Amino acid sequence: MKPSTHTSTEVLNITTAEGVPKHRVFLLDTAYVLLDDYKAADYFRDLALKVQSLLSHWAEDFSDCDKYSRILQSLAALTHAEQWAKIPGVKPAGLAIGVFNYIQDSDRKGHSINVLLTKKRDKDSFCLRFFEPQTGEEVSLSAREITSTTMLLL
């Protein structure tokens, strides 16, 4: 499948259509590669295992969700940059994986996870998929949690 590349304006429109407040979205690249939706869960699980290994010395009782989400995003960006550089003739584009900070419904406390912007195969439809970097599992967020976004950093 050919990489699905989109401008930052298109990415902003996709995220806000999903309910993320526009003033909470921070896009640092002019274009983004969206992952194939079919491959997203496996891709994320592999990254989360690497991050968990890197942070295995972290004390279990020390809650530090933002470190996990930021390190996972950085690892994904590094891997993407290395692979993207090997493709001849393509314009630079960031990977649409981000840090997603929001207020949880369960306890109304802040939490930091990762978000992947994906494209459905052979369709012009997109998904925001949320993953917990500390477990590698996909999570479902309520509409309230999505609109409570304090930062989506891509």
Steps between C-alpha positions, in 0.01 A plus 500: 500500500632842402555729802207732567645849538290800605563867567491641851174678409341168401624339822361789705163462325495124569582541870248777558230303316556229763430750779849614600490875573693686228689718750637185669656351184869574444638393163876529453532372142357630172399149385426167670503135405193315626535137596297229335211446744531124459859502632461757779443272800798274426721800424411664828536182705855451366593858588348472848704187573820688409406792723405270786839334468678837501309609810501165680691651792214741572339435838155347458342735752636809324236626260676669210276458199639800312850350488364186338294686241779743408768231476272284286430792266873575475587138427233488228629823345857373500405169340282679244776747408749218446260305277364807316853614407551174309207564263629685194318809377255549787447832674565510875194435714456429868328190631147563628561365850458734788490563869140540617435657841144505630278482809378148584131445566575250776678731744507839320881493515734572213653215304741472208471235230581477130282559198545363151335659202429220253350459155264220408620291207346590163272755667510870555430464870720559800513393863645637819613197699610531861754276668633464853882500473543330837310189387497517120122462497254702297261706711159647426443856606162654557395812312544691827858376536583596141362850546691531831829485305762723657756426226530297183859532382595359158 
